[in-house]
Coordinates of C-alpha atoms in Angstrom, one line a residue:
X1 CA 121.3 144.9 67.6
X2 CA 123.7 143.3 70.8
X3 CA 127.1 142.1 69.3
X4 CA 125.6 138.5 69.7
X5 CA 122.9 138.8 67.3
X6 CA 125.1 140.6 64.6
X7 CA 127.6 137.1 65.1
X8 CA 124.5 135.1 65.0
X9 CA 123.1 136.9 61.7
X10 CA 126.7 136.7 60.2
X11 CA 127.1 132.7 60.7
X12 CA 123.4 132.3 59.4
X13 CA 124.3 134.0 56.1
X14 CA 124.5 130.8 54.0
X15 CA 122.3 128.6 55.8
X16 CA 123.4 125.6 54.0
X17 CA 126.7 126.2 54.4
X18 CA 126.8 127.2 58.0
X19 CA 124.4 123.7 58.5
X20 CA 127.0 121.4 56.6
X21 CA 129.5 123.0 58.8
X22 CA 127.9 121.9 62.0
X23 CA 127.0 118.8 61.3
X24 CA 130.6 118.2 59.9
X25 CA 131.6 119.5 64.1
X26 CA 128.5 117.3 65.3
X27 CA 129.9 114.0 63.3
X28 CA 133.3 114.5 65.0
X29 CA 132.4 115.6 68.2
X30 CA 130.3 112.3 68.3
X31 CA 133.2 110.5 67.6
X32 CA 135.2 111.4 70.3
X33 CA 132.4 111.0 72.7
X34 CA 131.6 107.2 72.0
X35 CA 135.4 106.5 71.7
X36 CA 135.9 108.7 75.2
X37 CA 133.1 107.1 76.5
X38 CA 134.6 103.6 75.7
X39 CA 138.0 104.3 77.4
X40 CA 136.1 105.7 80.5
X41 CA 133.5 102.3 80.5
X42 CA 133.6 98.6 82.0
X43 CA 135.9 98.1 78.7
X44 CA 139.2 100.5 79.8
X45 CA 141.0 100.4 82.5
X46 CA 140.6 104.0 84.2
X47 CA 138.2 103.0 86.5
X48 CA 141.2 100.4 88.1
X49 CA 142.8 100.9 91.3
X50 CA 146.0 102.2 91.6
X51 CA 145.9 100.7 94.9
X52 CA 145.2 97.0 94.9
X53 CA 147.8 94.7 93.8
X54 CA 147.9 91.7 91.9
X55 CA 150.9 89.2 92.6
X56 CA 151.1 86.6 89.7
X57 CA 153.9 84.4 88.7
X58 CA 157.1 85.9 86.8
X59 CA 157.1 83.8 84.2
X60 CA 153.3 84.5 82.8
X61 CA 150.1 84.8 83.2
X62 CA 149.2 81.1 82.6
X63 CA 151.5 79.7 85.5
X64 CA 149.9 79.8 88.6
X65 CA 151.5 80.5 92.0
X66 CA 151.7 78.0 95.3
X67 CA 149.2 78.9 97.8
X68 CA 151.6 79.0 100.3
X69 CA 152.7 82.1 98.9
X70 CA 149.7 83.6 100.5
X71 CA 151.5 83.1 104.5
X72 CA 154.4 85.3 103.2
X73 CA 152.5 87.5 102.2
X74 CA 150.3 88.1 104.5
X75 CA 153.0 88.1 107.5
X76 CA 153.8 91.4 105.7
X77 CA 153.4 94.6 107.8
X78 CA 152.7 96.7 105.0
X79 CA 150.0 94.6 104.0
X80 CA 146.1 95.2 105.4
X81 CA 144.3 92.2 103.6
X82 CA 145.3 89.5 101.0
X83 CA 142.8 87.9 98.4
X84 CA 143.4 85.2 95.9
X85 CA 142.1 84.2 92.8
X86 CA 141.8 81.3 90.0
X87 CA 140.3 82.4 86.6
X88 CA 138.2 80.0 84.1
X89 CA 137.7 81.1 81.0
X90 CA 134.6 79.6 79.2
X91 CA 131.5 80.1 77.2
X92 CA 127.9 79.6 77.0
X93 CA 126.3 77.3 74.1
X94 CA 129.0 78.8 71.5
X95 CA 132.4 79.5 71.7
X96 CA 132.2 83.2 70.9
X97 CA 130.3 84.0 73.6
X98 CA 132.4 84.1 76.0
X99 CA 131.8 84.2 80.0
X100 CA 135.1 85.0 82.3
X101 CA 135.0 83.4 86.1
X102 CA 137.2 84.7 88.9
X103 CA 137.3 81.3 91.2
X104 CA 137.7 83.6 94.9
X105 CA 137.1 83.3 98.5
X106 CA 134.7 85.6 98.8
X107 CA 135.0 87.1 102.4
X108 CA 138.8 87.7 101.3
X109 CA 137.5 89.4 98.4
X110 CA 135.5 91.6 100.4
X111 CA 138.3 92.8 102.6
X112 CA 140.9 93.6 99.4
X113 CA 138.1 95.4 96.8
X114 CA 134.7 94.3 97.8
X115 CA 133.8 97.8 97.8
X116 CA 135.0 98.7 94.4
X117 CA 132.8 95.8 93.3
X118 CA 130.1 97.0 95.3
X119 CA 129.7 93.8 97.1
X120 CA 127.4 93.9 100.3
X121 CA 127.1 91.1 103.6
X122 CA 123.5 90.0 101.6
X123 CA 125.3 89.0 98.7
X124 CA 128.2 87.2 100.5
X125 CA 125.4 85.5 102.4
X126 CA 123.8 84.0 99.5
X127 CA 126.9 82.6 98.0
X128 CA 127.8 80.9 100.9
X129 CA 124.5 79.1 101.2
X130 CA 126.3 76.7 98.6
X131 CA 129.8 75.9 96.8
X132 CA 128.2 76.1 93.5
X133 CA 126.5 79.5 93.9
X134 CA 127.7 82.2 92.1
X135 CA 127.2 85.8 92.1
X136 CA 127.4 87.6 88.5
X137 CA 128.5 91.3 87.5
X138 CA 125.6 93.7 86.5
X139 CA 126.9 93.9 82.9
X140 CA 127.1 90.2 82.0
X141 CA 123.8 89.5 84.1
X142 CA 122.1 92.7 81.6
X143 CA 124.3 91.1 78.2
X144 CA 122.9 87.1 78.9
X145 CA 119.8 88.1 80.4
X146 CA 120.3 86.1 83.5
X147 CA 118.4 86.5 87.1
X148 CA 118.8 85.7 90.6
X149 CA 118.0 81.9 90.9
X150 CA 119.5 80.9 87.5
X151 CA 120.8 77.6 87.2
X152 CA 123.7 78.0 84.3
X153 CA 126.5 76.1 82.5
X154 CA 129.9 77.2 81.5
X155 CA 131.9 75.4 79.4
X156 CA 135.6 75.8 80.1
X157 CA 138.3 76.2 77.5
X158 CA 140.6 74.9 79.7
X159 CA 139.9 73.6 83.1
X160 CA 138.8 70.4 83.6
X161 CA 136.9 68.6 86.3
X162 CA 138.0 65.4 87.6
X163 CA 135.8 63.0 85.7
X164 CA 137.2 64.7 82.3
X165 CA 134.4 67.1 82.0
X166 CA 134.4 70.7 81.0
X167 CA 131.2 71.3 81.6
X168 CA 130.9 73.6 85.2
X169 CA 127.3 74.4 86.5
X170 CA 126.3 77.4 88.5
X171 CA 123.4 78.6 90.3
X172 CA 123.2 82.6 90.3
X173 CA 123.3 83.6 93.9
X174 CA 123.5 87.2 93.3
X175 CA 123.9 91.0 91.2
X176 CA 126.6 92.6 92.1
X177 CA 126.7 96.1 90.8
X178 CA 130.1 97.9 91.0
X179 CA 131.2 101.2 92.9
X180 CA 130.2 102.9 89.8
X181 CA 129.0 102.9 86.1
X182 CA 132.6 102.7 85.4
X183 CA 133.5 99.4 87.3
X184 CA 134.0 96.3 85.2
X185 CA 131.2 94.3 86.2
X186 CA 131.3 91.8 83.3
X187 CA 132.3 88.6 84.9
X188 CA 131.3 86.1 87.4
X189 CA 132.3 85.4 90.6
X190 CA 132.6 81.8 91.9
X191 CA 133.8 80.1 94.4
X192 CA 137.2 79.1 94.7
X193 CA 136.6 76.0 97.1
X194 CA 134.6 74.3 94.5
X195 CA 136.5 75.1 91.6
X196 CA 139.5 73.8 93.8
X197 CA 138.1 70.3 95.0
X198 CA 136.5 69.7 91.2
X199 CA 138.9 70.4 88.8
X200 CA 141.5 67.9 87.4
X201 CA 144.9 69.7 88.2
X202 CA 146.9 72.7 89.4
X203 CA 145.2 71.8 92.6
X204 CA 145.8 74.6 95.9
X205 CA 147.5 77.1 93.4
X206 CA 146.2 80.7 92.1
X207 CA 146.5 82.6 89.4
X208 CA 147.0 85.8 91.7
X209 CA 147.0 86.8 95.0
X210 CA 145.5 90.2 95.4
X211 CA 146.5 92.6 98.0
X212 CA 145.4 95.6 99.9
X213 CA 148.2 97.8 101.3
X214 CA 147.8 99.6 104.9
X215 CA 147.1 103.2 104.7
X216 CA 149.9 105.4 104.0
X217 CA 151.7 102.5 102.5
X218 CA 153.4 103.1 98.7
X219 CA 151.8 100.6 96.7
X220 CA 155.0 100.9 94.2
X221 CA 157.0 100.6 97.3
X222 CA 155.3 97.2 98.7
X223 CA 155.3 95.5 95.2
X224 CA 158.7 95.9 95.2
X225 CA 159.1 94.4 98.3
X226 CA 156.5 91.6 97.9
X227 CA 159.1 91.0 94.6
X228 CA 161.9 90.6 96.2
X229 CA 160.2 88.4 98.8
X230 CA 159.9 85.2 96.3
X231 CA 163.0 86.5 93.6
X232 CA 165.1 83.3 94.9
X233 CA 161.9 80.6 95.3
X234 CA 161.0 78.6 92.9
X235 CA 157.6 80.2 92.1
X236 CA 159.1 84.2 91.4
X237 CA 156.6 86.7 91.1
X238 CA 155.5 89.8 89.7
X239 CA 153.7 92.5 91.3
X240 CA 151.7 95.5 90.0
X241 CA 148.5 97.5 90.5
X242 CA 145.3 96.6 89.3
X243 CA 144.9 99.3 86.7
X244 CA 148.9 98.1 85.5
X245 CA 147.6 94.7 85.1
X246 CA 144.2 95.8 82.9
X247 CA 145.9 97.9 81.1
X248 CA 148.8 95.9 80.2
X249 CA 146.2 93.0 79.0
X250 CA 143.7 95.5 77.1
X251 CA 147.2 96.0 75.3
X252 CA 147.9 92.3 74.4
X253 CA 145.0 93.0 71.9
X254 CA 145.9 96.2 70.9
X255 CA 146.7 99.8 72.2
X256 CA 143.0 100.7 72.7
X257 CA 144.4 104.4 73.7
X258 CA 146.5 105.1 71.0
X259 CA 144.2 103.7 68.5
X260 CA 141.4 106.3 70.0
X261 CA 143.8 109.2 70.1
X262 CA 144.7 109.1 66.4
X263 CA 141.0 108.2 65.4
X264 CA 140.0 111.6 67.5
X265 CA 143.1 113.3 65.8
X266 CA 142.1 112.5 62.5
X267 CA 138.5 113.8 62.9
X268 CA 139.8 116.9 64.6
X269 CA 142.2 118.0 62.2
X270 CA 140.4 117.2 59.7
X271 CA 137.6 119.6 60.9
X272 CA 140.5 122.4 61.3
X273 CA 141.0 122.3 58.1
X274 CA 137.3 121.9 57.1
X275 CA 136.6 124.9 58.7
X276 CA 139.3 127.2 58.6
X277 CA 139.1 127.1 54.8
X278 CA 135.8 128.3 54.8
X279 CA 135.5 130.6 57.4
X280 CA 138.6 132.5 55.9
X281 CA 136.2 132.3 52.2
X282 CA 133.1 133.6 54.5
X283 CA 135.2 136.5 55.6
X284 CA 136.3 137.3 52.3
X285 CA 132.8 137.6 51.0
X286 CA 132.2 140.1 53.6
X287 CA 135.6 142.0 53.0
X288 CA 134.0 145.4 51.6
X289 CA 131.3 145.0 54.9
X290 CA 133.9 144.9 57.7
X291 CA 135.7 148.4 55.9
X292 CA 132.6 149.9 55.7
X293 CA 132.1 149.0 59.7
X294 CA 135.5 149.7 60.2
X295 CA 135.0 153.0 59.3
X296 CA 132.0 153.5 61.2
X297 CA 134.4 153.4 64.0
X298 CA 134.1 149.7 65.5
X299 CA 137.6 149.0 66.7
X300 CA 140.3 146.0 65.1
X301 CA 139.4 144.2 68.3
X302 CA 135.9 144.1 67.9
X303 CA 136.4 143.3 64.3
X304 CA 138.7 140.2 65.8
X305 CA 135.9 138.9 68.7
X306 CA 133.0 139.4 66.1
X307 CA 134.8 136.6 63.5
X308 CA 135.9 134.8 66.4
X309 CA 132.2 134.7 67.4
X310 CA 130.6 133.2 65.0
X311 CA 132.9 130.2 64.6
X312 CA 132.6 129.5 68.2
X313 CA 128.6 129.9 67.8
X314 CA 128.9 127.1 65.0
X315 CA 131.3 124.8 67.6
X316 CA 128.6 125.3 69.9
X317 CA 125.7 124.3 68.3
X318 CA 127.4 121.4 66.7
X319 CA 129.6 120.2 70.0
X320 CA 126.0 120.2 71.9
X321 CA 124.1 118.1 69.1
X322 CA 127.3 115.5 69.0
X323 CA 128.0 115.5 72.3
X324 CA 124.3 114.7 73.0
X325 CA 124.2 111.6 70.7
X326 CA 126.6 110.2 72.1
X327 CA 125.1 110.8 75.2
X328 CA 122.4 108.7 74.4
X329 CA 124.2 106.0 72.2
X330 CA 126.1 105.5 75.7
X331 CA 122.6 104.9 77.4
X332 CA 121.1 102.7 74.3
X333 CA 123.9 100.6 74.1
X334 CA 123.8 99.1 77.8
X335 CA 126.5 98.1 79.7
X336 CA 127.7 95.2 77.7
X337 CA 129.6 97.9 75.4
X338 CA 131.1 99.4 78.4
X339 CA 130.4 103.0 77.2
X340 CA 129.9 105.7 80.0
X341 CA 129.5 109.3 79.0
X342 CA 130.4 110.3 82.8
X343 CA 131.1 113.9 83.9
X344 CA 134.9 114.1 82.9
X345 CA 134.4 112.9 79.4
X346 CA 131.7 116.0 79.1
X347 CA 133.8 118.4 80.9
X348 CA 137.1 117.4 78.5
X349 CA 134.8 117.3 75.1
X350 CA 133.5 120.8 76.7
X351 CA 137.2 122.3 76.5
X352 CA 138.1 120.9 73.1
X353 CA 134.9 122.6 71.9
X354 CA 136.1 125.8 72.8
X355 CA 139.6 125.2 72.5
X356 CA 139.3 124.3 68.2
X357 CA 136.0 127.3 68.2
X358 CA 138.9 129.8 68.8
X359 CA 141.6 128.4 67.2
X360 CA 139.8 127.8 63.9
X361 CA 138.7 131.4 63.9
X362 CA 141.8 132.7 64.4
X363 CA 143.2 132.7 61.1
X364 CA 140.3 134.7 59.1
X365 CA 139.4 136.4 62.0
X366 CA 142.8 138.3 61.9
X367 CA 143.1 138.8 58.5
X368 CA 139.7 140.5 58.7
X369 CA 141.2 142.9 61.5
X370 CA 144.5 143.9 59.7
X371 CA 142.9 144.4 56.2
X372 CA 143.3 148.1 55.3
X373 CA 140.1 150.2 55.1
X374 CA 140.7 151.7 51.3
X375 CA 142.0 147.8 50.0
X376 CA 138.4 146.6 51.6
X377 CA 136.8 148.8 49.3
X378 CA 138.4 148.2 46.4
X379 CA 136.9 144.8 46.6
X380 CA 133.6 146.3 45.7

């Protein structure tokens, strides 16, 4: 029998227990992939840039900024391409579903991040055959079941037209599908010379200007500068990346990271304890065993890997079923959940695995090596 199979045979003892116990790893271990998988989707920010950088006004979010700005700006050395943008916030039939619109001019939007939004010369073609075209994210298009010809109508919350209206209709020009499965691509792009010329105020001003640095350019550097550029105007700004921006609105709602970390923590530490308790009772059943192999001659190391063994079999098995569900509840759910179970979140589940396998053996596995031969059989 290879040292494998005896760890094997050992954790198979009690098969009920050693099943409760990986189902208790494969509940947790599911856990943290669904909540990993929700920081690393459309929802989170980590698939922002840390390059492109938005320039909104100082004083909020809801004041917009001149669109004069956009000279200054631009004059800028430092700076390859600038972008700007109006947002309208609306819905479709009821309030709660809720449809964002970033108002843009969509060749500028190709030069500062159309290639993060996976935008292509087709689909700037076909919303320029008409002000009111539209093109819409992959992930909203999937979530409202719309297609490429649509005729829709967003209500604003906000924005009015001219004629008191709030009622803004779109025809869908185009799918546009993100760098990858980890761009947000739930939203709609519109364009920003209708939006401009229909609605009732705020006329020629932005909600942000967005900007692409030149290579080799500090983006911390140039937002600084950009800064200090309007700090005496009457419109001040304030500049930061795009992932700074997302992540600093994903935390007007709540700290979606933190909240995940002591969810994860919780479930992991629970399972510690869970399975620390009863490996170090599994070991003690087999006290009068491990003197009896001791003094066949297998060494206290052996005695050490071979405990150690079976509670990283059990982490496994029960890593590989959890991290598999949530494998597929990230492909069931679709895109509108923003759940992607990409590469780094298995790699990082993958080290936790064995990370709380050895850890959680640790304990029983070296009271099993220092327990003295003659005490061992006194047990019997």
């Amino acid at each position: 029998m290879t040292f494998l199979d005896l760890a094997r045979k050992n954790a198979w003892r009690k098969p009920l227990r050693t099943t409760l116990l990986i189902v208790c790893i494969a509940v947790a271990f599911l856990i943290h992939g669904l909540t990993a998988s929700f920081l690393a989707g459309s929802q989170g920010a980590s698939a922002a840039s840390d390059n492109i950088l938005g320039v909104m006004s100082a004083s909020g979010r809801g004041q917009p900024l001149p669109m004069a700005h956009r000279a200054r700006i631009a004059a800028d050395p430092d700076v390859a391409a600038v972008g700007y943008m109006t947002r309208l916030r609306g819905f479709i039939d009821v309030e709660k579903n809720v449809v964002p619109i970033s108002a843009v001019d969509p060749a500028l939007l190709m030069e500062t991040n159309g290639r993060e939004l996976g935008l292509t010369p087709d689909l700037l073609e076909a919303i320029g055959q008409g002000r009111d075209r539209v093109l819409v994210g992959r992930a909203l298009a999937e979530a409202e079941g719309w297609s490429v010809g649509q005729n829709i109508t967003v209500t604003t919350f906000q924005v009015a037209k001219q004629d008191g209206g709030r009622d803004w209709r779109f025809v869908i020009a185009g799918i546009f599908e993100g760098e990858s499965a980890s761009t947000d691509t739930y939203f709609t792009i519109a364009r920003y010379d209708y939006v401009n010329a229909a609605r009732a105020k705020d006329k020629d001003t932005v909600d942000a200007f967005i900007i692409k640095p030149r290579d080799g350019v500090s983006p911390g550097v140039l937002a600084a500068h950009i800064d200090a550029l309007f700090a005496n105007s009457a419109a001040p700004t304030r500049t930061q990346s795009e992932k700074q921006f997302l992540e600093a609105f994903l935390r007007q709602y709540a700290d979606i990271g933190l909240i995940v970390d002591l969810v994860t923590g919780a479930a992991f530490v629970t399972l510690l304890m869970i399975v620390i308790n009863t490996m170090a009772f599994a070991v003690r059943e087999r006290t009068f065993e491990i003197a009896v192999l001791k003094t066949l001659g297998i060494s206290r190391m052996t005695i050490l890997t071979l405990v150690l063994g079976e509670t990283l079999f059990m982490f496994i098995i029960g890593g590989a079923i959890g991290l598999a569900l949530a494998r597929a509840g990230a492909i069931f759910a679709g895109p509108s959940l923003g759940l992607v179970f990409s590469p780094v979140v298995l790699l990082h589940a993958t080290a936790i695995v064995l990370v709380l396998g050895l850890t959680t053996g640790l304990v029983p596995a070296v009271n099993a090596m220092r327990t003295p031969i003659m005490k061992a059989f006194r047990t019997r």
